[in-house]
Amino acid sequence: MSSLISQKEYSKVLRRSTYITLITVLFLISIKAVAFWFTGSIVILSTLADSFFDFVITATNFFLVRISLREETDQHRFGFGKYEALSAFIEAMFIFSVSIFILFLSVQRMISPETIPYTNIALTVMIISIIVNFFLVRYQSNIIKQTESIAAKAEHTHYFQDLLTNFAVIIAIILVGNFNLTLADPIFAAAISFYMIYSSVGIFRKSIDVLIDKEVDDKLKEEIKNIVMSHPKVDGFHDFKTRQSGS
């Protein structure tokens, strides 16, 4: 959690961000489902599945982050901050799982390529998706500046990836619809899945660092030491250990 805002304000900002994200993702799921119904495109299906898991992930984040903001108790003296890292870990698992699923379907479509009908509907839907994702990513960037939330950073990474993915989907649709390059559909879908796998690894590593109490970086440790030693009544200290909880 950022030191610039109170825990109450932190909770309020993240809650509002979650509501806005959930509504946005539900809208994207709806229009992408329509596009897949008409086209049967594997690359459209991949971005539809991705949006569906976005909804599940964001809802999971909402509940776990709320738990992480609870006050410490007699049984949990360090609070519940690690639940936020846990939500980021779960998000990474979903991203990785979706990526493998897309890759599997892409290989199948490479073996038996198909054309994409109603490309005009698909293009319209993807252009709308790009516009909506762009404003969502900008909004989440502001949330990260306010809160420094790990879960918010994980979501921002994923939705920025969605923005790039939508551009790739448009290129694939144009290649198939205008130039009859049917392999473009599964090839672009496979490329998207590899990028998603790469993104999920970074989120995995950061969330695991918090969950297993990895030491903070040397620069921050040095700052902490300087603050402690600046106190006139402190002559020195030893066995200095650090850990991170939440953001």
PDB file of N, CA, C and O in Angstrom, residues 187-219:
ATOM      1  N   ILE A 187      -1.791 -18.596 -36.299  1.00  0.00           N
ATOM      2  CA  ILE A 187      -0.418 -18.122 -36.035  1.00  0.00           C
ATOM      3  C   ILE A 187      -0.441 -16.931 -35.074  1.00  0.00           C
ATOM      4  O   ILE A 187       0.330 -16.877 -34.107  1.00  0.00           O
ATOM      5  N   PHE A 188      -1.320 -15.984 -35.318  1.00  0.00           N
ATOM      6  CA  PHE A 188      -1.419 -14.827 -34.428  1.00  0.00           C
ATOM      7  C   PHE A 188      -1.938 -15.238 -33.053  1.00  0.00           C
ATOM      8  O   PHE A 188      -1.509 -14.691 -32.027  1.00  0.00           O
ATOM      9  N   ALA A 189      -2.857 -16.188 -33.031  1.00  0.00           N
ATOM     10  CA  ALA A 189      -3.362 -16.683 -31.748  1.00  0.00           C
ATOM     11  C   ALA A 189      -2.244 -17.338 -30.940  1.00  0.00           C
ATOM     12  O   ALA A 189      -2.142 -17.152 -29.723  1.00  0.00           O
ATOM     13  N   ALA A 190      -1.376 -18.091 -31.623  1.00  0.00           N
ATOM     14  CA  ALA A 190      -0.242 -18.737 -30.944  1.00  0.00           C
ATOM     15  C   ALA A 190       0.739 -17.693 -30.424  1.00  0.00           C
ATOM     16  O   ALA A 190       1.259 -17.806 -29.308  1.00  0.00           O
ATOM     17  N   ALA A 191       0.991 -16.653 -31.238  1.00  0.00           N
ATOM     18  CA  ALA A 191       1.900 -15.587 -30.814  1.00  0.00           C
ATOM     19  C   ALA A 191       1.364 -14.878 -29.572  1.00  0.00           C
ATOM     20  O   ALA A 191       2.116 -14.565 -28.640  1.00  0.00           O
ATOM     21  N   ILE A 192       0.057 -14.657 -29.541  1.00  0.00           N
ATOM     22  CA  ILE A 192      -0.572 -14.027 -28.381  1.00  0.00           C
ATOM     23  C   ILE A 192      -0.388 -14.895 -27.138  1.00  0.00           C
ATOM     24  O   ILE A 192      -0.100 -14.405 -26.046  1.00  0.00           O
ATOM     25  N   SER A 193      -0.546 -16.204 -27.310  1.00  0.00           N
ATOM     26  CA  SER A 193      -0.423 -17.115 -26.165  1.00  0.00           C
ATOM     27  C   SER A 193       0.989 -17.111 -25.598  1.00  0.00           C
ATOM     28  O   SER A 193       1.174 -17.138 -24.378  1.00  0.00           O
ATOM     29  N   PHE A 194       2.011 -17.053 -26.465  1.00  0.00           N
ATOM     30  CA  PHE A 194       3.397 -17.015 -25.992  1.00  0.00           C
ATOM     31  C   PHE A 194       3.668 -15.728 -25.215  1.00  0.00           C
ATOM     32  O   PHE A 194       4.363 -15.736 -24.189  1.00  0.00           O
ATOM     33  N   TYR A 195       3.119 -14.632 -25.700  1.00  0.00           N
ATOM     34  CA  TYR A 195       3.302 -13.361 -24.997  1.00  0.00           C
ATOM     35  C   TYR A 195       2.623 -13.392 -23.629  1.00  0.00           C
ATOM     36  O   TYR A 195       3.152 -12.872 -22.635  1.00  0.00           O
ATOM     37  N   MET A 196       1.459 -14.023 -23.566  1.00  0.00           N
ATOM     38  CA  MET A 196       0.746 -14.140 -22.302  1.00  0.00           C
ATOM     39  C   MET A 196       1.525 -14.992 -21.309  1.00  0.00           C
ATOM     40  O   MET A 196       1.560 -14.697 -20.107  1.00  0.00           O
ATOM     41  N   ILE A 197       2.149 -16.059 -21.794  1.00  0.00           N
ATOM     42  CA  ILE A 197       2.971 -16.908 -20.925  1.00  0.00           C
ATOM     43  C   ILE A 197       4.122 -16.098 -20.344  1.00  0.00           C
ATOM     44  O   ILE A 197       4.426 -16.166 -19.143  1.00  0.00           O
ATOM     45  N   TYR A 198       4.766 -15.310 -21.204  1.00  0.00           N
ATOM     46  CA  TYR A 198       5.885 -14.466 -20.766  1.00  0.00           C
ATOM     47  C   TYR A 198       5.435 -13.481 -19.690  1.00  0.00           C
ATOM     48  O   TYR A 198       6.121 -13.272 -18.681  1.00  0.00           O
ATOM     49  N   SER A 199       4.273 -12.868 -19.893  1.00  0.00           N
ATOM     50  CA  SER A 199       3.746 -11.887 -18.929  1.00  0.00           C
ATOM     51  C   SER A 199       3.430 -12.535 -17.589  1.00  0.00           C
ATOM     52  O   SER A 199       3.676 -11.960 -16.529  1.00  0.00           O
ATOM     53  N   SER A 200       2.871 -13.735 -17.644  1.00  0.00           N
ATOM     54  CA  SER A 200       2.464 -14.405 -16.410  1.00  0.00           C
ATOM     55  C   SER A 200       3.666 -14.770 -15.540  1.00  0.00           C
ATOM     56  O   SER A 200       3.571 -14.766 -14.316  1.00  0.00           O
ATOM     57  N   VAL A 201       4.806 -15.060 -16.169  1.00  0.00           N
ATOM     58  CA  VAL A 201       6.005 -15.444 -15.405  1.00  0.00           C
ATOM     59  C   VAL A 201       6.449 -14.294 -14.500  1.00  0.00           C
ATOM     60  O   VAL A 201       6.813 -14.508 -13.332  1.00  0.00           O
ATOM     61  N   GLY A 202       6.413 -13.058 -15.023  1.00  0.00           N
ATOM     62  CA  GLY A 202       6.812 -11.904 -14.219  1.00  0.00           C
ATOM     63  C   GLY A 202       5.909 -11.705 -13.016  1.00  0.00           C
ATOM     64  O   GLY A 202       6.389 -11.405 -11.908  1.00  0.00           O
ATOM     65  N   ILE A 203       4.603 -11.896 -13.207  1.00  0.00           N
ATOM     66  CA  ILE A 203       3.654 -11.747 -12.101  1.00  0.00           C
ATOM     67  C   ILE A 203       3.861 -12.861 -11.078  1.00  0.00           C
ATOM     68  O   ILE A 203       3.815 -12.628  -9.863  1.00  0.00           O
ATOM     69  N   PHE A 204       4.118 -14.084 -11.564  1.00  0.00           N
ATOM     70  CA  PHE A 204       4.425 -15.208 -10.683  1.00  0.00           C
ATOM     71  C   PHE A 204       5.576 -14.862  -9.744  1.00  0.00           C
ATOM     72  O   PHE A 204       5.492 -15.014  -8.522  1.00  0.00           O
ATOM     73  N   ARG A 205       6.664 -14.382 -10.332  1.00  0.00           N
ATOM     74  CA  ARG A 205       7.888 -14.133  -9.568  1.00  0.00           C
ATOM     75  C   ARG A 205       7.670 -13.062  -8.497  1.00  0.00           C
ATOM     76  O   ARG A 205       8.108 -13.214  -7.347  1.00  0.00           O
ATOM     77  N   LYS A 206       6.994 -11.971  -8.861  1.00  0.00           N
ATOM     78  CA  LYS A 206       6.786 -10.882  -7.903  1.00  0.00           C
ATOM     79  C   LYS A 206       5.882 -11.297  -6.754  1.00  0.00           C
ATOM     80  O   LYS A 206       6.135 -10.968  -5.594  1.00  0.00           O
ATOM     81  N   SER A 207       4.814 -12.031  -7.080  1.00  0.00           N
ATOM     82  CA  SER A 207       3.884 -12.447  -6.026  1.00  0.00           C
ATOM     83  C   SER A 207       4.522 -13.487  -5.108  1.00  0.00           C
ATOM     84  O   SER A 207       4.325 -13.451  -3.890  1.00  0.00           O
ATOM     85  N   ILE A 208       5.307 -14.398  -5.677  1.00  0.00           N
ATOM     86  CA  ILE A 208       5.974 -15.418  -4.864  1.00  0.00           C
ATOM     87  C   ILE A 208       6.984 -14.781  -3.929  1.00  0.00           C
ATOM     88  O   ILE A 208       7.144 -15.206  -2.776  1.00  0.00           O
ATOM     89  N   ASP A 209       7.686 -13.732  -4.407  1.00  0.00           N
ATOM     90  CA  ASP A 209       8.657 -13.030  -3.554  1.00  0.00           C
ATOM     91  C   ASP A 209       8.006 -12.535  -2.273  1.00  0.00           C
ATOM     92  O   ASP A 209       8.597 -12.610  -1.189  1.00  0.00           O
ATOM     93  N   VAL A 210       6.769 -12.015  -2.394  1.00  0.00           N
ATOM     94  CA  VAL A 210       6.057 -11.525  -1.213  1.00  0.00           C
ATOM     95  C   VAL A 210       5.575 -12.687  -0.352  1.00  0.00           C
ATOM     96  O   VAL A 210       5.691 -12.660   0.881  1.00  0.00           O
ATOM     97  N   LEU A 211       5.074 -13.739  -0.986  1.00  0.00           N
ATOM     98  CA  LEU A 211       4.507 -14.870  -0.245  1.00  0.00           C
ATOM     99  C   LEU A 211       5.554 -15.632   0.558  1.00  0.00           C
ATOM    100  O   LEU A 211       5.252 -16.192   1.616  1.00  0.00           O
ATOM    101  N   ILE A 212       6.798 -15.679   0.068  1.00  0.00           N
ATOM    102  CA  ILE A 212       7.853 -16.418   0.772  1.00  0.00           C
ATOM    103  C   ILE A 212       8.781 -15.488   1.556  1.00  0.00           C
ATOM    104  O   ILE A 212       9.864 -15.894   1.990  1.00  0.00           O
ATOM    105  N   ASP A 213       8.369 -14.228   1.715  1.00  0.00           N
ATOM    106  CA  ASP A 213       9.119 -13.264   2.530  1.00  0.00           C
ATOM    107  C   ASP A 213      10.540 -13.026   2.025  1.00  0.00           C
ATOM    108  O   ASP A 213      11.508 -13.064   2.789  1.00  0.00           O
ATOM    109  N   LYS A 214      10.653 -12.751   0.734  1.00  0.00           N
ATOM    110  CA  LYS A 214      11.961 -12.411   0.182  1.00  0.00           C
ATOM    111  C   LYS A 214      12.413 -11.060   0.728  1.00  0.00           C
ATOM    112  O   LYS A 214      11.605 -10.150   0.934  1.00  0.00           O
ATOM    113  N   GLU A 215      13.704 -10.912   0.956  1.00  0.00           N
ATOM    114  CA  GLU A 215      14.268  -9.645   1.421  1.00  0.00           C
ATOM    115  C   GLU A 215      13.962  -8.532   0.419  1.00  0.00           C
ATOM    116  O   GLU A 215      13.939  -8.761  -0.797  1.00  0.00           O
ATOM    117  N   VAL A 216      13.726  -7.321   0.943  1.00  0.00           N
ATOM    118  CA  VAL A 216      13.530  -6.179   0.048  1.00  0.00           C
ATOM    119  C   VAL A 216      14.855  -5.838  -0.615  1.00  0.00           C
ATOM    120  O   VAL A 216      15.920  -6.301  -0.187  1.00  0.00           O
ATOM    121  N   ASP A 217      14.832  -5.011  -1.656  1.00  0.00           N
ATOM    122  CA  ASP A 217      16.061  -4.720  -2.389  1.00  0.00           C
ATOM    123  C   ASP A 217      17.036  -3.922  -1.520  1.00  0.00           C
ATOM    124  O   ASP A 217      16.669  -3.275  -0.537  1.00  0.00           O
ATOM    125  N   ASP A 218      18.311  -3.975  -1.899  1.00  0.00           N
ATOM    126  CA  ASP A 218      19.382  -3.370  -1.096  1.00  0.00           C
ATOM    127  C   ASP A 218      19.215  -1.866  -0.918  1.00  0.00           C
ATOM    128  O   ASP A 218      19.544  -1.314   0.143  1.00  0.00           O
ATOM    129  N   LYS A 219      18.702  -1.181  -1.932  1.00  0.00           N
ATOM    130  CA  LYS A 219      18.521   0.266  -1.844  1.00  0.00           C
ATOM    131  C   LYS A 219      17.538   0.621  -0.738  1.00  0.00           C
ATOM    132  O   LYS A 219      17.787   1.529   0.074  1.00  0.00           O
TER     133      LYS A 219
END
